[in-house]
XYZ file of C-alpha atoms in Angstrom:
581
model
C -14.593 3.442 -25.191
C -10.896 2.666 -25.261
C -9.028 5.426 -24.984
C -5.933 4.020 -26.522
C -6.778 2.028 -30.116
C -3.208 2.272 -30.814
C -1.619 0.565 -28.572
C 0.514 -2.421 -29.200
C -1.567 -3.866 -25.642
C -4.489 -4.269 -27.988
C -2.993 -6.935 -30.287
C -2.103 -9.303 -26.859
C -5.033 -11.596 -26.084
C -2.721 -14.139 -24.641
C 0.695 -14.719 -24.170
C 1.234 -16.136 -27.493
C 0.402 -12.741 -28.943
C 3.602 -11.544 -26.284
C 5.858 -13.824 -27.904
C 5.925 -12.334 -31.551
C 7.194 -9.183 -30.072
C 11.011 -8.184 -30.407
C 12.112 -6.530 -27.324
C 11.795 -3.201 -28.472
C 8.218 -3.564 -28.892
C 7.735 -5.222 -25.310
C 9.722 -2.250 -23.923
C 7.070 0.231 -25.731
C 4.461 -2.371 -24.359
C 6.254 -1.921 -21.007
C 5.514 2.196 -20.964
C 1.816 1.159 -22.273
C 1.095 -0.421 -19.383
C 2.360 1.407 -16.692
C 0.518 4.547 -18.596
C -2.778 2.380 -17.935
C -2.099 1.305 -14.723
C -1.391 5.094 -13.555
C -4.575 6.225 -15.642
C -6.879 3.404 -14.096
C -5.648 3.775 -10.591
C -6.072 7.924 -10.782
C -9.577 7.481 -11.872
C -10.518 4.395 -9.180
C -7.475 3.928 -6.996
C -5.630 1.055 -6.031
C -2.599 -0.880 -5.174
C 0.163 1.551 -7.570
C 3.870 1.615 -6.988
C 3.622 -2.969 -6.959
C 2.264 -2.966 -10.251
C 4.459 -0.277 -11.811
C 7.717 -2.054 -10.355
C 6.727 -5.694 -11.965
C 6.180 -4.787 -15.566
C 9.314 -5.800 -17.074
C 8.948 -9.052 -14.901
C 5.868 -10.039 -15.731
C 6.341 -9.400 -19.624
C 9.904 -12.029 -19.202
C 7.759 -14.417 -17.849
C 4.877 -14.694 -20.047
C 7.593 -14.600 -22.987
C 9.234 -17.282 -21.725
C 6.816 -19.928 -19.574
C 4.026 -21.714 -21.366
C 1.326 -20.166 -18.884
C -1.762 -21.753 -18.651
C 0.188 -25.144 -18.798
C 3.221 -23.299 -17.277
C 1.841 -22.330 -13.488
C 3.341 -18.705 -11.735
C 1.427 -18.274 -7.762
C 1.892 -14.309 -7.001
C 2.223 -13.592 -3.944
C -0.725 -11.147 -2.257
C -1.468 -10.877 -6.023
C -1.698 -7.039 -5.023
C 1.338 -6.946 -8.280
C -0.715 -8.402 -10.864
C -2.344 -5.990 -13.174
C 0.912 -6.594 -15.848
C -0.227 -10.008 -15.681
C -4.042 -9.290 -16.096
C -3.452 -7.170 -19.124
C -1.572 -9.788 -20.569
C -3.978 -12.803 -20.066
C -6.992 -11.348 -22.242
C -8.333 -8.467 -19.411
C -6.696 -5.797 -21.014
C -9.674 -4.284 -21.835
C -10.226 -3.677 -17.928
C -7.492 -0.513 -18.593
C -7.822 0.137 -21.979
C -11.472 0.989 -21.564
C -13.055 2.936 -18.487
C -16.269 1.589 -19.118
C -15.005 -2.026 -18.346
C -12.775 -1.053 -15.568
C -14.946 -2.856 -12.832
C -14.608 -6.037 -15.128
C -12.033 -7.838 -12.928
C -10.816 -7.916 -9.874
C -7.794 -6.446 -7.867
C -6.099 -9.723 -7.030
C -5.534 -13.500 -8.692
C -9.237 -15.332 -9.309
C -9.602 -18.540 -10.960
C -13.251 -17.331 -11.717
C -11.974 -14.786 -13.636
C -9.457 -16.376 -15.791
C -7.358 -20.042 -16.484
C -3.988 -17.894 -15.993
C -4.783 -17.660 -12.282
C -4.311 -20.215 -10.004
C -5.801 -19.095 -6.324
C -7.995 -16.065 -4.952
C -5.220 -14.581 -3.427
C -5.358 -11.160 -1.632
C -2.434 -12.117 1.852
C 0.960 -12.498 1.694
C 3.139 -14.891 2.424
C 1.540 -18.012 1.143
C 3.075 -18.320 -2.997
C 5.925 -20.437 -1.786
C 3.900 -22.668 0.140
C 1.018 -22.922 -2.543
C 3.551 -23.605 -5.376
C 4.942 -26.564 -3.116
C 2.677 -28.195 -2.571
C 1.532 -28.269 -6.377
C 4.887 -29.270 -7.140
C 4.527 -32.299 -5.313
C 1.145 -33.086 -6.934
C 2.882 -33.010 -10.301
C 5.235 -35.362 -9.468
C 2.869 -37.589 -8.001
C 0.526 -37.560 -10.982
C 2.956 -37.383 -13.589
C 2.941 -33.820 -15.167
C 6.274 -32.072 -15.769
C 5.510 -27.985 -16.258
C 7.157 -25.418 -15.130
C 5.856 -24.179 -11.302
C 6.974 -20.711 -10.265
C 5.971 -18.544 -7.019
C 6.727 -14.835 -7.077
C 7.348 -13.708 -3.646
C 8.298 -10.093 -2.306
C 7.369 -6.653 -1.806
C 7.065 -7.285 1.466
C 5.844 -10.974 1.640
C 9.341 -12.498 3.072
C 8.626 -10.972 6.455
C 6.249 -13.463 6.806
C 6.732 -16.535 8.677
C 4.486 -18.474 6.377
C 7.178 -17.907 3.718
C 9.465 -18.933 5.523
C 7.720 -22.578 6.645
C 7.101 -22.485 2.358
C 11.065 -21.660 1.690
C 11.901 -24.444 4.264
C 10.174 -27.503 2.484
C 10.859 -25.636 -1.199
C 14.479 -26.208 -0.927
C 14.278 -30.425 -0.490
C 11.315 -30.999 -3.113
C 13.161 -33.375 -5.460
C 11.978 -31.521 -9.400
C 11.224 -28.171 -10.504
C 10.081 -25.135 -8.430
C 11.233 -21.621 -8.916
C 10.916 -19.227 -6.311
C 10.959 -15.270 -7.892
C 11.891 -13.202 -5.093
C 11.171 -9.324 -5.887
C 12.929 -7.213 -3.788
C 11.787 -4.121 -4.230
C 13.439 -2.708 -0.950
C 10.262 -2.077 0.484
C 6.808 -3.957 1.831
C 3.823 -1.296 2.461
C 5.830 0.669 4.342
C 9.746 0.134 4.518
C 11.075 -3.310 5.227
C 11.691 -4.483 8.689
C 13.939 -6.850 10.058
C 17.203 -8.484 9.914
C 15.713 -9.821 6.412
C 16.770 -6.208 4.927
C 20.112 -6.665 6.392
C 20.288 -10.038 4.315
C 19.287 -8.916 1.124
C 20.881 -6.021 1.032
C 24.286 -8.026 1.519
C 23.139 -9.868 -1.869
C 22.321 -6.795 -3.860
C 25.515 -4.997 -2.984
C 27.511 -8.266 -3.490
C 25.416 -8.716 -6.630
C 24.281 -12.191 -5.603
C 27.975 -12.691 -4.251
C 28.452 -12.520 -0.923
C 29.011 -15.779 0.976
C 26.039 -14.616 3.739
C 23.523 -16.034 1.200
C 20.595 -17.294 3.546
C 19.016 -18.894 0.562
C 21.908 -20.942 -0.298
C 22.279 -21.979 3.174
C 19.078 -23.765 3.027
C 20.492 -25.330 -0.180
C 18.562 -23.731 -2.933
C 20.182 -22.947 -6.146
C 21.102 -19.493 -6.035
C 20.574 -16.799 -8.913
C 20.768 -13.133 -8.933
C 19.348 -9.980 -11.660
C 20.835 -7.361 -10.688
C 18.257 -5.043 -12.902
C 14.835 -7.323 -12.554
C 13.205 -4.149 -14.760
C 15.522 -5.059 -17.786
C 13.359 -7.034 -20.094
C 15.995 -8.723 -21.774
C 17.735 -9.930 -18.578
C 14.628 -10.752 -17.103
C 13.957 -12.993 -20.051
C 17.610 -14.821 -20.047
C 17.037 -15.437 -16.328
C 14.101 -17.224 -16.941
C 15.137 -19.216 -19.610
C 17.896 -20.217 -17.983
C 16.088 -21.656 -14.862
C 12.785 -23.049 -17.429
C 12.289 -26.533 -17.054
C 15.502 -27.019 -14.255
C 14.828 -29.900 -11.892
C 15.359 -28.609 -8.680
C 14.597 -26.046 -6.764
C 15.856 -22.362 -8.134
C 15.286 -19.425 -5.438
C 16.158 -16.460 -8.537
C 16.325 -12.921 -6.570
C 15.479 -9.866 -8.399
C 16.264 -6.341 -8.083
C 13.465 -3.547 -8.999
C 11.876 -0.226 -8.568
C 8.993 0.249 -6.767
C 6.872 2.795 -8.415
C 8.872 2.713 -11.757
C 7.825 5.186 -14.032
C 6.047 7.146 -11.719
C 8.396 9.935 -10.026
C 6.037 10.466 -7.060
C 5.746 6.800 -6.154
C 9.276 6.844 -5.873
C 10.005 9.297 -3.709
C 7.000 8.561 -1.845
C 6.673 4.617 -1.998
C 4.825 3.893 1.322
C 2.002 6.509 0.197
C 1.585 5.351 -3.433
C 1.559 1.418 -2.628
C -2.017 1.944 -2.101
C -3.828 4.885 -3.631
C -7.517 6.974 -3.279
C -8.173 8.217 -6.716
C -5.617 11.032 -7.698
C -5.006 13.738 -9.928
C -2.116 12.528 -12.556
C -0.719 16.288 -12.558
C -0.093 16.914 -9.620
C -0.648 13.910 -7.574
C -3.129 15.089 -5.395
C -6.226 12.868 -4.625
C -9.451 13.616 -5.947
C -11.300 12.821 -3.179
C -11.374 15.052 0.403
C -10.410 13.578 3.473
C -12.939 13.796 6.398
C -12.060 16.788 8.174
C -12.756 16.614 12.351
C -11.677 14.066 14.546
C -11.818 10.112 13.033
C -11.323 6.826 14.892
C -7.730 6.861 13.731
C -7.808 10.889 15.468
C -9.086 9.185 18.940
C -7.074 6.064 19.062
C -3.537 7.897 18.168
C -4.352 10.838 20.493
C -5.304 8.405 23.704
C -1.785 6.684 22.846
C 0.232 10.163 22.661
C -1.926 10.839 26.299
C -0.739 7.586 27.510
C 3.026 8.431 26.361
C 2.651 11.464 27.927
C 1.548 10.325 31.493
C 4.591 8.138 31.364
C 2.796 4.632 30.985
C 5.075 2.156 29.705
C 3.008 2.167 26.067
C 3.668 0.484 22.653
C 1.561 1.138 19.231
C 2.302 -2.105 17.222
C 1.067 -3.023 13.787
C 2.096 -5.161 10.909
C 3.323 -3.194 7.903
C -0.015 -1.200 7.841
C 0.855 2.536 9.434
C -0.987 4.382 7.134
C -4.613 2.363 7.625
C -4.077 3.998 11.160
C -2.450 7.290 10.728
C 0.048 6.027 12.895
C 3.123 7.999 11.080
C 3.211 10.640 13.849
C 3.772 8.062 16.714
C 6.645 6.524 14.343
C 8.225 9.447 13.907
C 7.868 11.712 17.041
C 7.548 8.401 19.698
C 10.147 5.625 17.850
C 10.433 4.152 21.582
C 6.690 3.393 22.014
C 6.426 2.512 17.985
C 7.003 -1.041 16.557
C 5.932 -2.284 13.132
C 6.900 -6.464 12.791
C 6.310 -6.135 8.696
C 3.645 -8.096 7.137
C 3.039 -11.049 9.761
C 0.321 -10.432 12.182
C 0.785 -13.910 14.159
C 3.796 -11.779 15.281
C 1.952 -8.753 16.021
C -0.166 -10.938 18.526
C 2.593 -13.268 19.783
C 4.973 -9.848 20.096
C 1.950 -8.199 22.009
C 1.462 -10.416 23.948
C 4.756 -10.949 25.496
C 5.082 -7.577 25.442
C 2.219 -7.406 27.930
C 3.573 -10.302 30.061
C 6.535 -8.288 30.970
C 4.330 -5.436 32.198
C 4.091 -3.304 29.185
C 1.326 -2.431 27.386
C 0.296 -3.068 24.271
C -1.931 -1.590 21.789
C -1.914 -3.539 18.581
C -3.795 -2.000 15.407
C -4.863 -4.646 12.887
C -7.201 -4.618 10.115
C -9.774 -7.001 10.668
C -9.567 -8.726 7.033
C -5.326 -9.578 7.800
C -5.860 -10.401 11.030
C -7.626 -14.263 10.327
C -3.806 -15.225 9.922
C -3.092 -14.440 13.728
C -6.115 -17.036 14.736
C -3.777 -19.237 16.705
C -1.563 -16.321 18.293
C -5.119 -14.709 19.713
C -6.413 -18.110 20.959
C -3.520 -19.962 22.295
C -0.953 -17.027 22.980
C -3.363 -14.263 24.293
C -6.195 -15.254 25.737
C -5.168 -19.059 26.785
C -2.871 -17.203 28.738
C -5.249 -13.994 29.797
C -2.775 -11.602 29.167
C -4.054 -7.399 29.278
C -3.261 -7.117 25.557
C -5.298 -4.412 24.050
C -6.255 -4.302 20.445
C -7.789 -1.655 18.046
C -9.427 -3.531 14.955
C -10.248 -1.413 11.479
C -11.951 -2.769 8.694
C -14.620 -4.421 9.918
C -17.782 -4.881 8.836
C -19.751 -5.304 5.396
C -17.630 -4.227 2.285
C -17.788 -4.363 -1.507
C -14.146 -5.725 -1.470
C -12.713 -8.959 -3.054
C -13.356 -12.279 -1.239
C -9.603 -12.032 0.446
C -10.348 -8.727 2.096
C -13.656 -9.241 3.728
C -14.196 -7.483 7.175
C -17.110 -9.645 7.744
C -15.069 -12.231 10.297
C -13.381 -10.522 13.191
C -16.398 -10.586 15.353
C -16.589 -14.458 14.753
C -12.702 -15.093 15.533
C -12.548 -12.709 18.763
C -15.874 -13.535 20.128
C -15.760 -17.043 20.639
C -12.770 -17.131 22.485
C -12.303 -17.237 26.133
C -11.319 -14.243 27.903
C -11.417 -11.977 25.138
C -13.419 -8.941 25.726
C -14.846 -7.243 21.955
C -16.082 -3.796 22.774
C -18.081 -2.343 19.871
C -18.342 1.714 20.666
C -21.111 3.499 18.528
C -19.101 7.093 18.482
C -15.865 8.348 19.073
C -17.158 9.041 22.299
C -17.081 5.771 23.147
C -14.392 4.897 21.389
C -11.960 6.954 23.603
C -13.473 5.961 26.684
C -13.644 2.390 26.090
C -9.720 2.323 24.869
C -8.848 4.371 28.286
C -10.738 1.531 30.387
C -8.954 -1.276 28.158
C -5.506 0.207 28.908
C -5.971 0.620 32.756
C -7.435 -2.764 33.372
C -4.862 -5.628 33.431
C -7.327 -8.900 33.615
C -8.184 -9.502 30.266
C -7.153 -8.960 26.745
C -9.722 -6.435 24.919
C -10.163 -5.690 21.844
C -12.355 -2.513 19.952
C -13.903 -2.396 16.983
C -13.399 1.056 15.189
C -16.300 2.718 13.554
C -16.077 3.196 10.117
C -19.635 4.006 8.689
C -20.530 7.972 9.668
C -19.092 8.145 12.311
C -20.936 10.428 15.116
C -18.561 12.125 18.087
C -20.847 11.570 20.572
C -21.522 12.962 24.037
C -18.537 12.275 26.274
C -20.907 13.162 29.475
C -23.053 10.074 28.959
C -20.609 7.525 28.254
C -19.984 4.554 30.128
C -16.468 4.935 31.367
C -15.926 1.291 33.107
C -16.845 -1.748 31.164
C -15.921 -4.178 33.721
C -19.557 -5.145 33.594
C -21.256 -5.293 30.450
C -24.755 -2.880 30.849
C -26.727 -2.482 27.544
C -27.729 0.966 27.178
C -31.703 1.426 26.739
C -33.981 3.906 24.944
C -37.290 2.136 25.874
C -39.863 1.895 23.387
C -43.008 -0.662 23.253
C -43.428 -3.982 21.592
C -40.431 -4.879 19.595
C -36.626 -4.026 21.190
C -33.496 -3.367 18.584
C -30.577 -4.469 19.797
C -28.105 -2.714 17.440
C -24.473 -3.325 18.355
C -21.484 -0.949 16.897
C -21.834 0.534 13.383
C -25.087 -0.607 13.047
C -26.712 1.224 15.758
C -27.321 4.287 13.463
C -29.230 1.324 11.605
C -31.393 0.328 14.440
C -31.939 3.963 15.183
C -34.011 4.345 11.959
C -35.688 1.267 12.090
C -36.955 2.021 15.781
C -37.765 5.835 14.742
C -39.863 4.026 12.482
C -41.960 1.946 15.021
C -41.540 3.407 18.444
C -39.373 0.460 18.859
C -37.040 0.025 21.973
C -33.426 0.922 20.987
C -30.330 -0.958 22.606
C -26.127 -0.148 22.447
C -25.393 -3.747 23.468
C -22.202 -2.361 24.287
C -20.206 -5.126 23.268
C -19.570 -8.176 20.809
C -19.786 -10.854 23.277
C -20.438 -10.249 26.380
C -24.070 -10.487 27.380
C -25.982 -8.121 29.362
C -28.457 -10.912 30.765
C -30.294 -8.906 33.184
C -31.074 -6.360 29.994
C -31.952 -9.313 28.134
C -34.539 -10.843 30.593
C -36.409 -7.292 30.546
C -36.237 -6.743 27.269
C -37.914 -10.885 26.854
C -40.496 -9.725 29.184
C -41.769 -6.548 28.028
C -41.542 -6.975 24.376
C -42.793 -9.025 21.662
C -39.624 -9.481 19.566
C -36.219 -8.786 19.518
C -34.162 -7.512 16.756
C -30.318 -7.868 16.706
C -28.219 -5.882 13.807
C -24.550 -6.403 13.596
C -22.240 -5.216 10.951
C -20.788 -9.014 10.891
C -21.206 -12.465 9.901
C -24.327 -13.496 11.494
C -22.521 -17.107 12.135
C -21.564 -17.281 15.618
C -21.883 -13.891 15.889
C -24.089 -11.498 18.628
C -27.145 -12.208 17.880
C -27.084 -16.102 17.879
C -25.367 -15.583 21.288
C -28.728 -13.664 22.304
C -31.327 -15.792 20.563
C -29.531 -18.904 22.219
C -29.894 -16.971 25.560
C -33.720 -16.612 25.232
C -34.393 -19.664 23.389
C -36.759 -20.025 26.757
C -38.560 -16.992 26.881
C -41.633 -16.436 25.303
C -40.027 -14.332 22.663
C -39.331 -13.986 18.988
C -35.502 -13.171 18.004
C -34.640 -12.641 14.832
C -31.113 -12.071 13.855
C -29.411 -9.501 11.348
C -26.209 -9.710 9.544
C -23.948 -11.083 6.299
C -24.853 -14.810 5.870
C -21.746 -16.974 5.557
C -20.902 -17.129 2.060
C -18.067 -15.066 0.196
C -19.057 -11.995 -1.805
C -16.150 -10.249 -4.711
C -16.784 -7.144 -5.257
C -20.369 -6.942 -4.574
C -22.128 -3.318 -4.179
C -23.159 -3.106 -0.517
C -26.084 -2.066 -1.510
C -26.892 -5.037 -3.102
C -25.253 -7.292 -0.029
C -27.531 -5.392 2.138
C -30.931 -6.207 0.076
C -29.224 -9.892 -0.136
C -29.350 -10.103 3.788
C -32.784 -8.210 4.151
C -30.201 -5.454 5.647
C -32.305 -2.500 4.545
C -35.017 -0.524 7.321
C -37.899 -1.292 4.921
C -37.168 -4.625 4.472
C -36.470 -5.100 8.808
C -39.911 -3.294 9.239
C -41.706 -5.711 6.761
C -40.061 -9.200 8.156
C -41.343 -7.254 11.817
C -44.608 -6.802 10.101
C -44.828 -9.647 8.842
C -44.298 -11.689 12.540
């Protein structure tokens, strides 16, 4: 039922509706959406203090560009529920009965006014460029826009985009939304630049964006609708390159998100009066627990340690090493080939590195963990979140990390069933200095374990056995609490393969011999992942493998439950394809 039938937002099914409006009635449209954004993101969560800092943007544009004909590429996309509401989805906040009717980021699927699934940053520059130069080529002559910032100019793909932006021969505006902050506060000497322009107001003669020769303009108030909209007229239908660099609020309209910004870029379901979310945390120790209190050990004992991440502190808890260890703390902002190239020099010199990265960002860092890390088999250790099978939009599946880590040399991917493990695998990764290692956290209830049965040296992969008769279940990571029901189920042979990639092949031949089939589970694409490496292993034996995972196609938004019955993922449905052999 929509909750609001008065609203002005109801009257917009496009942006032709938007440009009847006189600007007082797209400021009260202004304070009806950020009301629906807050109300929406209390009762489901999501990305917050982006979306309320755009508003006034986003309203300019649509006002003055001809959009679908007119093209705009935002940047992560994480800052586009203004321009969902105003491109006939509206009813996904008006009404919380449709409020799982569209995604969280840009989909063409969903609608005509978006251009790319889009869900990382750093690519709108690059994106808009190169559709620039396919409008030349085939004649067109709209208006192409990328809107780039809260936090997407720390990375270096922008900055390859901004490079070949500045010489492209017709129009291409570049919005750049500074917002002072990424997810947490800005890093580098970026902040130093644009902080130069604000207090100049677009005047200083250190104008990095000039330098590169693009045509320079300035707002010093990017949440004033009617400046907004004079900006963009002026640079509509220019034929050069325009960089125009905008000044907003983060969390507008929202005191808390203000004063808090890193905490309400992303939110859990909250209570609007006070805040607070809705949901409890898990109380005893987590992953994030183990992994920050081995790192404060490690500070402790004097090793020369460094937590590094990339603009993601709070996936990891990682505030209290910030704040109490700044020496052994270093966040590169939102570009994780820097994490890993960073890292791993890091390591070279001696040091040692402990790099958090969530496993759906870190596909960007492919090249930095193949040709930086392990082509040079440095001791780089790194604690991956995130990964596994997810009901989250095409651009932040978790299903891949396995894939990318495993199948390159020297890397080592430990996947620890309990916290147990967890600590005592990231102890062993940190004392050895041969190879670079990396852990996948559990995320899916996660057990503590027995600390006086774990495996404390993984120098030698050893699969860890709980014999059973005729069929063996080799469940690796989260999914061993998966395998443990199915075997419960049928006396079945349980097996902690211990790790991602490296096979226990002594383990394997015994388990060929003495059972009938073999059953591998993983929490993963099932391309290239564990259990291919073990069925190619015993393609020989006089066994029957059968392998368990996510096939290879890109779900948005899907129920896991319904992924799961899609990949035969549930214990009823394992027991009858067993059955059924």
């Amino acid at each position: 039922m929509n909750k609001h039938p008065d609203y002005l937002l109801n009257k917009i099914s496009g942006p032709k509706d938007l440009k009847k409006l006189s600007i007082p009635e797209m400021e009260k449209l202004a304070k009806e959406i950020r009301t629906l954004i807050l109300e929406k993101d209390a009762a489901k969560g999501g990305h917050l203090g982006p979306d309320l800092g755009i508003v006034e943007a986003t309203i300019a544009y649509h006002y003055v560009f001809e959009a679908p004909k007119d093209k705009i590429v935002w940047d992560v996309s994480h800052q586009t529920y203004p321009h969902k509401m105003l491109t006939g989805r509206a009813q996904a906040w008006l009404d919380p009965d449709h409020y799982d009717d569209v995604t969280p980021y840009t989909n063409p699927n969903e609608s005509p006014y978006d251009y790319f699934a889009i869900g990382h940053t750093s690519t709108s520059v690059a994106l808009a460029t190169g559709m620039a130069k396919a409008r030349g080529l085939m004649g067109g002559h709209e208006n192409i826009t990328a809107l780039i910032g809260d936090g997407s100019m720390t990375g270096g793909l922008a900055y390859e985009g901004l490079n070949n932006a500045a010489i492209e021969k017709h129009n291409l505006v570049i919005v750049v939304n500074d917002n002072q902050w990424s997810i947490d506060k800005n890093v580098g000497g970026l902040v130093t630049a644009l902080k130069k322009l604000r207090d100049s107001n677009g005047e200083t003669e250190e104008n990095p964006f000039k330098a590169m020769g693009f045509d320079y303009r300035y707002v010093a108030d990017g949440n004033n609708i009617q400046d907004m909209i004079n900006a963009f007229k002026a640079v509509k239908d220019v034929d050069h390159p325009i960089l125009l660099h905008i000044n907003t609020i983060k969390g507008k309209g929202y005191k808390p998100a203000i004063e808090d910004e890193e905490a309400h870029h992303w939110v859990m379901p909250f209570n609007l009066k006070d805040d607070k979310p809705t949901i409890s945390m898990p109380k005893g120790p987590t992953a994030n627990s183990v992994a920050i209190a081995v790192i404060k050990d490690q500070i402790n004992a004097g090793i020369k340690i460094m937590a590094i991440n990339a603009a993601i502190p709070g996936v990891f808890d990682l505030d209290e090493i910030k704040d109490k260890y700044p020496d052994h703390y270093k966040d590169v902002g939102i570009a994780e080939q820097e994490s890993v190239a960073f890292a791993t020099g890091f390591a070279k010199e001696g040091g040692t590195p402990v790099l958090f990265e969530n496993s759906s960002f870190l596909q960007r860092a492919f090249d930095q963990l193949s040709h930086d890390t392990a082509a040079n088999d440095l001791p780089l250790v790194m604690m991956v979140a995130g990964g596994g099978i997810s009901n989250q939009s095409k651009t932040h599946l978790g299903i891949f990390d396995q894939v990318m880590i495993s199948n390159l040399p020297n890397w080592i991917y430990l996947a620890p069933t309990n916290l147990a493990e967890e600590k005592a695998m990231m102890q062993w990764a940190i004392k050895q200095r041969k190879h670079p290692v990396a852990i996948k956290m559990p995320t899916i209830n996660v057990t503590e374990g027995n600390d006086s049965k774990i495996i404390k040296d993984y120098s030698n992969i050893q699969y860890q056995v709980k014999p059973g008769k005729d069929v063996a279940i080799i469940a690796l990571g989260d999914f061993y609490q998966l395998g443990a029901k199915v075997a419960s189920k049928l006396n079945a042979t349980l097996v902690n393969p211990v790790s991602a990639n490296i096979l226990d092949k002594d383990t394997l031949d015994k388990l060929a011999a003495d059972h009938k089939i073999i059953i591998t589970l993983e929490d993963n694409a099932i391309d290239g992942g564990l259990g291919e490496k073990i069925a190619s292993y015993l393609g020989n034996k006089n066994v029957k493998v059968l392998n368990y995972g996510q096939k290879r196609v890109y779900t948005d938004q899907t129920p896991v439950k319904e992924i799961y019955k899609q990949n035969h993922l549930t214990v009823d449905q394992i027991i009858a394809d067993i059955k059924a052999l």
